[in-house]
Amino acid sequence: MAKAAGVSPMTVSHVINDHPYVRETTRDKVQQAIDELGYRVNIAARNLRTGRTSTIGLAIPEIDRPYYAQLAARIVAAAGRRGLRVAIEQTGATKENELSTLATSRNRLYDGLILATVGLGFADRELLNVDFPVVILGERIFDGPVDHISMPNVSGSAAAVEHLIERGARRILMLQGNELSELGMPPLRLDGYRAAHERAGLPVDEALLIPVPAFTMQAAREAVVAAVANGLTFDGVFCITDSMGVGVLRGLASCGLRVPEDVKVIGFDNIDEAEFTVPSLSSIAPDHDEMAETAVSLLVQRIEQAKRPAPREVEAGFRLIERESSAGRVER
């Protein structure tokens, strides 16, 4: 290649690796030689030399859940901008599978792992003491040995409920996790619900806290229909996921209740579908772009630094998106 282009082998290497300090005329000359000779980089040889595969793992609870699908897409894009490929695994939201992913990631030749965990909790933090780069996208793991990017569960949920209160709602139904949901997101979003009521000087009616067996549209629809059938009165609904919010909109419509005239509704996650429901669904929008960029950036730093940096804790920001379901403006 160097002979064909009339340059040194080092110059060819700089062009192939997109080194910034190569004259444009030289770059064009090398690129022409590459095209004429049909040269392709030997990835396997490069990996053997560097000890890296340019592949990171991403383990998420459910591939087909809109929130995780959208987050995964952003992480793939952020990794791609850094020349990295992403291998995606599904853990099924169980502690056992999350630990299994940690244990086998080295064998799968990942340079590092981003793990979105819901099963692991504070008591499991020592299990994250592994000898390869890991970044956690977690709900409840704190003070662990790895970098952790957390969701604004409490602050975001409080903002959602305060929004409903500002819009006139006084009896706000909350669809939450069942009694087994001790880890992860549900209890944190319940904390936000309670905090908003306390700040507004409103009592919490425990009858308005409705457990659901799964965070699905169907479960949410069935739960809200049952609440209406049982004579429970409410003028607002806070759904801990947007998927549940979509189910609530369907359930309220089937009960003859109008949104937002009779009941105001808000969700959490700002999935793409929220903008297209009828009425469109208000939602808390975590900064997914920030989460993806930060996760990949922190992981790359751990991959490239020989000395292990101190673990870092980052809470993602959020916005409240007002749409028709809470009688707010429609964002365009």
Coordinates of C-alpha atoms in Angstrom, one line a residue:
M1 CA 0.0 0.0 0.0
A2 CA 2.8 2.4 1.0
K3 CA 4.7 1.6 -2.2
A4 CA 1.6 2.1 -4.4
A5 CA 0.8 5.5 -2.8
G6 CA 4.5 6.6 -2.7
V7 CA 4.4 7.2 1.1
S8 CA 5.7 5.6 4.2
P9 CA 3.8 2.7 5.9
M10 CA 3.3 5.0 8.9
T11 CA 1.5 7.5 6.7
V12 CA -0.8 4.7 5.4
S13 CA -1.5 3.7 9.0
H14 CA -2.4 7.3 9.9
V15 CA -4.8 7.6 7.0
I16 CA -6.5 4.3 7.8
N17 CA -6.9 5.3 11.4
D18 CA -8.1 8.8 10.5
H19 CA -5.2 10.6 12.1
P20 CA -6.0 14.4 12.1
Y21 CA -2.5 15.6 11.1
V22 CA -2.3 14.2 7.5
R23 CA -2.3 16.6 4.6
E24 CA -5.4 16.4 2.4
T25 CA -3.4 15.7 -0.7
T26 CA -1.6 12.8 1.0
R27 CA -4.8 11.4 2.3
D28 CA -6.4 11.5 -1.2
K29 CA -3.3 9.7 -2.6
V30 CA -3.5 7.0 0.0
Q31 CA -7.2 6.6 -0.4
Q32 CA -6.9 6.2 -4.1
A33 CA -4.3 3.4 -3.6
I34 CA -6.7 1.8 -1.1
D35 CA -9.6 1.9 -3.7
E36 CA -7.5 0.6 -6.6
L37 CA -6.0 -2.3 -4.6
G38 CA -9.2 -3.2 -2.8
Y39 CA -7.5 -3.1 0.6
R40 CA -9.5 -4.0 3.7
V41 CA -8.4 -3.6 7.3
N42 CA -7.7 -7.0 8.9
I43 CA -9.9 -6.6 12.0
A44 CA -8.8 -9.9 13.6
A45 CA -5.1 -8.9 13.3
R46 CA -5.7 -5.5 14.7
N47 CA -7.6 -7.0 17.6
L48 CA -4.7 -9.4 18.4
R49 CA -2.3 -6.5 18.3
T50 CA -4.3 -4.2 20.5
G51 CA -6.0 -6.7 22.8
R52 CA -9.4 -5.1 22.0
T53 CA -12.3 -6.1 19.8
S54 CA -14.0 -2.7 19.3
T55 CA -17.2 -4.3 20.6
I56 CA -19.0 -3.4 23.8
G57 CA -21.9 -5.3 25.4
L58 CA -25.3 -3.8 26.2
A59 CA -27.5 -5.8 28.5
I60 CA -31.1 -4.6 28.9
P61 CA -34.1 -6.2 30.6
E62 CA -36.5 -6.3 27.7
I63 CA -35.6 -5.7 24.1
D64 CA -39.3 -5.3 23.0
R65 CA -40.2 -2.6 25.6
P66 CA -40.3 0.8 23.9
Y67 CA -38.2 2.6 26.5
Y68 CA -35.3 0.1 26.4
A69 CA -35.5 -0.1 22.6
Q70 CA -35.1 3.7 22.3
L71 CA -32.3 3.8 24.8
A72 CA -30.5 1.0 23.1
A73 CA -30.7 2.8 19.7
R74 CA -29.1 5.9 21.3
I75 CA -26.3 3.9 22.8
V76 CA -25.6 2.1 19.5
A77 CA -25.4 5.6 17.8
A78 CA -23.1 7.0 20.6
A79 CA -20.9 3.9 20.3
G80 CA -20.8 4.1 16.5
R81 CA -19.5 7.7 16.7
R82 CA -16.6 6.3 18.6
G83 CA -15.9 3.4 16.2
L84 CA -17.5 0.8 18.5
R85 CA -20.0 -1.9 17.7
V86 CA -22.6 -3.0 20.3
A87 CA -23.8 -6.5 21.1
I88 CA -27.2 -6.5 22.7
E89 CA -28.3 -9.1 25.3
Q90 CA -31.7 -9.5 27.1
T91 CA -31.6 -10.2 30.8
G92 CA -35.4 -10.7 31.4
A93 CA -35.2 -8.2 34.3
T94 CA -33.9 -10.9 36.7
K95 CA -31.0 -10.7 39.1
E96 CA -29.7 -14.1 38.1
N97 CA -29.5 -13.1 34.4
E98 CA -27.8 -9.8 35.2
L99 CA -25.2 -11.6 37.3
S100 CA -24.7 -14.2 34.5
T101 CA -24.1 -11.4 32.0
L102 CA -21.5 -9.9 34.3
A103 CA -19.8 -13.3 34.7
T104 CA -19.7 -14.1 31.0
S105 CA -19.0 -10.7 29.3
R106 CA -15.2 -11.3 29.4
N107 CA -15.6 -14.6 27.7
R108 CA -17.7 -13.0 24.9
L109 CA -14.7 -10.7 24.2
Y110 CA -16.4 -7.4 24.9
D111 CA -14.1 -4.5 25.6
G112 CA -16.6 -3.4 28.2
L113 CA -20.3 -3.7 29.3
I114 CA -23.2 -1.3 29.8
L115 CA -25.7 -3.1 32.1
A116 CA -29.2 -1.8 32.5
T117 CA -30.1 -3.4 35.8
V118 CA -33.4 -3.7 37.7
G119 CA -32.7 -6.9 39.7
L120 CA -29.5 -5.9 41.4
G121 CA -29.8 -3.7 44.5
F122 CA -27.6 -1.9 47.0
A123 CA -26.8 -5.1 48.9
D124 CA -25.4 -6.6 45.7
R125 CA -22.9 -3.8 45.0
E126 CA -19.8 -5.9 45.8
L127 CA -20.8 -8.4 43.1
L128 CA -20.0 -5.6 40.6
N129 CA -16.3 -5.8 41.6
V130 CA -15.2 -7.3 38.3
D131 CA -11.9 -7.0 36.4
F132 CA -13.2 -5.4 33.2
P133 CA -14.9 -2.1 32.4
V134 CA -18.6 -1.8 33.4
V135 CA -21.1 1.0 33.5
I136 CA -24.4 0.5 35.2
L137 CA -27.7 2.1 34.1
G138 CA -29.5 1.4 37.3
E139 CA -32.4 2.4 39.4
R140 CA -31.2 1.7 43.0
I141 CA -27.5 0.7 43.1
F142 CA -25.5 3.4 44.8
D143 CA -22.0 3.7 46.2
G144 CA -20.9 0.7 44.1
P145 CA -17.5 0.0 42.6
V146 CA -18.4 1.0 39.0
D147 CA -19.8 4.0 37.2
H148 CA -23.6 4.4 37.7
I149 CA -26.0 6.5 35.7
S150 CA -29.4 6.7 37.4
M151 CA -32.8 7.7 36.3
P152 CA -34.5 10.8 37.9
N153 CA -37.1 8.6 39.4
V154 CA -38.0 10.6 42.5
S155 CA -37.7 14.1 41.1
G156 CA -39.3 13.2 37.8
S157 CA -42.3 11.5 39.4
A158 CA -42.8 14.4 41.8
A159 CA -42.8 16.8 38.9
A160 CA -45.4 14.6 37.1
V161 CA -47.8 14.6 40.1
E162 CA -47.2 18.3 40.8
H163 CA -48.2 19.0 37.2
L164 CA -51.5 17.1 37.7
I165 CA -52.1 19.0 41.0
E166 CA -51.4 22.4 39.2
R167 CA -53.9 21.4 36.6
G168 CA -56.6 20.9 39.3
A169 CA -56.4 17.2 40.1
R170 CA -56.9 16.3 43.8
R171 CA -57.5 12.6 43.8
I172 CA -54.6 11.1 41.8
L173 CA -54.6 7.4 41.0
M174 CA -51.2 5.8 40.7
L175 CA -50.6 2.5 38.9
Q176 CA -47.5 1.1 40.6
G177 CA -45.6 -2.2 41.1
N178 CA -47.0 -5.0 43.1
E179 CA -45.9 -5.8 46.7
L180 CA -42.9 -7.7 45.4
S181 CA -41.4 -4.7 43.6
E182 CA -38.9 -3.8 46.4
L183 CA -36.0 -3.0 44.0
G184 CA -35.7 -0.7 41.1
M185 CA -38.0 1.9 39.8
P186 CA -41.5 1.4 41.3
P187 CA -40.8 2.4 45.0
L188 CA -38.7 5.3 43.9
R189 CA -41.5 6.7 41.7
L190 CA -43.9 6.1 44.6
D191 CA -41.6 8.2 46.8
G192 CA -41.9 11.0 44.2
Y193 CA -45.7 10.7 44.2
R194 CA -45.8 11.0 48.0
A195 CA -43.4 13.9 48.0
A196 CA -45.5 15.9 45.6
H197 CA -48.6 15.4 47.8
E198 CA -46.7 16.4 50.9
R199 CA -45.5 19.6 49.2
A200 CA -49.0 20.5 48.1
G201 CA -50.5 19.7 51.5
L202 CA -52.7 17.0 50.1
P203 CA -53.2 13.7 52.0
V204 CA -52.4 10.4 50.2
D205 CA -55.4 8.1 49.9
E206 CA -53.8 4.6 50.0
A207 CA -56.8 3.3 48.1
L208 CA -55.6 5.3 45.1
L209 CA -52.3 3.3 44.9
I210 CA -53.2 0.4 42.6
P211 CA -50.8 -2.5 42.2
V212 CA -50.4 -4.0 38.7
P213 CA -48.8 -7.4 37.9
A214 CA -46.9 -6.1 34.9
F215 CA -45.9 -2.8 33.4
T216 CA -48.0 -3.4 30.2
M217 CA -50.8 -1.6 28.4
Q218 CA -53.1 -4.5 29.0
A219 CA -52.5 -4.7 32.8
A220 CA -52.9 -0.9 33.1
R221 CA -56.1 -0.9 31.1
E222 CA -57.6 -3.7 33.2
A223 CA -56.5 -2.0 36.5
V224 CA -58.1 1.3 35.7
V225 CA -61.4 -0.4 34.4
A226 CA -61.6 -2.3 37.6
A227 CA -61.0 0.8 39.7
V228 CA -63.9 2.6 37.9
A229 CA -66.1 -0.5 38.3
N230 CA -65.4 -0.7 42.0
G231 CA -66.6 2.9 42.4
L232 CA -63.2 4.5 43.1
T233 CA -63.3 8.2 42.3
F234 CA -60.3 10.0 40.9
D235 CA -59.5 13.0 38.6
G236 CA -55.9 12.2 37.8
V237 CA -53.7 9.2 37.0
F238 CA -49.9 9.0 37.3
C239 CA -48.6 6.0 35.3
I240 CA -45.0 4.9 36.2
T241 CA -44.4 4.1 32.5
D242 CA -45.8 5.5 29.3
S243 CA -46.8 2.0 28.1
M244 CA -49.1 1.8 31.1
G245 CA -50.3 5.3 30.2
V246 CA -51.4 4.1 26.8
G247 CA -53.4 1.3 28.5
V248 CA -55.0 3.8 30.9
L249 CA -56.2 6.0 28.0
R250 CA -57.8 3.0 26.4
G251 CA -59.4 1.9 29.7
L252 CA -60.8 5.3 30.6
A253 CA -62.3 5.6 27.1
S254 CA -64.0 2.2 27.4
C255 CA -65.5 3.5 30.7
G256 CA -66.9 6.6 29.1
L257 CA -64.5 8.9 30.9
R258 CA -63.0 11.8 29.0
V259 CA -59.4 12.8 29.1
P260 CA -58.5 15.4 30.1
E261 CA -62.0 16.8 30.9
D262 CA -62.9 14.1 33.5
V263 CA -59.5 12.6 34.3
K264 CA -56.0 14.0 33.6
V265 CA -53.2 11.5 32.8
I266 CA -49.4 11.6 32.7
G267 CA -46.8 8.9 32.1
F268 CA -43.1 8.5 32.4
D269 CA -40.4 7.7 29.8
N270 CA -41.6 9.8 26.8
I271 CA -41.7 6.9 24.4
D272 CA -42.3 7.8 20.8
E273 CA -45.8 6.5 20.8
A274 CA -46.9 9.0 23.5
E275 CA -47.1 11.8 20.9
F276 CA -49.5 9.8 18.7
T277 CA -52.1 8.5 21.2
V278 CA -55.5 10.2 21.2
P279 CA -55.3 12.3 23.3
S280 CA -51.6 12.6 23.1
L281 CA -49.9 11.5 26.4
S282 CA -48.1 14.0 28.7
S283 CA -44.9 12.4 30.0
I284 CA -41.7 12.8 32.0
A285 CA -38.9 12.7 29.4
P286 CA -35.6 11.5 30.8
D287 CA -32.6 12.8 28.8
H288 CA -31.9 9.6 26.9
D289 CA -29.3 11.3 24.7
E290 CA -27.4 12.4 27.8
M291 CA -27.7 8.9 29.3
A292 CA -26.4 7.2 26.2
E293 CA -23.5 9.7 25.6
T294 CA -22.5 9.6 29.3
A295 CA -22.7 5.8 29.5
V296 CA -20.5 5.2 26.4
S297 CA -18.1 8.0 27.3
L298 CA -17.5 6.7 30.8
L299 CA -17.1 3.1 29.5
V300 CA -14.6 4.3 26.9
Q301 CA -12.6 6.1 29.6
R302 CA -12.5 2.9 31.6
I303 CA -11.4 0.9 28.6
E304 CA -8.6 3.3 27.7
Q305 CA -7.3 4.1 31.1
A306 CA -4.8 1.6 32.6
K307 CA -5.4 3.0 36.1
R308 CA -8.9 2.3 37.3
P309 CA -10.7 5.6 38.1
A310 CA -12.9 6.2 41.1
P311 CA -16.5 5.2 40.4
R312 CA -18.7 8.1 39.3
E313 CA -22.4 8.7 40.0
V314 CA -24.5 10.6 37.5
E315 CA -28.3 11.3 37.6
A316 CA -29.8 12.0 34.2
G317 CA -31.8 15.2 33.7
F318 CA -35.4 15.3 32.6
R319 CA -38.1 17.5 31.0
L320 CA -41.9 17.5 31.6
I321 CA -43.6 17.2 28.2
E322 CA -47.2 18.7 28.4
R323 CA -49.6 17.2 25.9
E324 CA -53.3 16.9 25.6
S325 CA -53.9 14.2 28.3
S326 CA -53.2 16.7 31.0
A327 CA -54.8 19.7 29.2
G328 CA -51.4 21.2 28.6
R329 CA -50.0 22.6 25.4
V330 CA -49.2 20.2 22.6
E331 CA -45.4 20.2 21.9
R332 CA -44.6 20.5 18.2

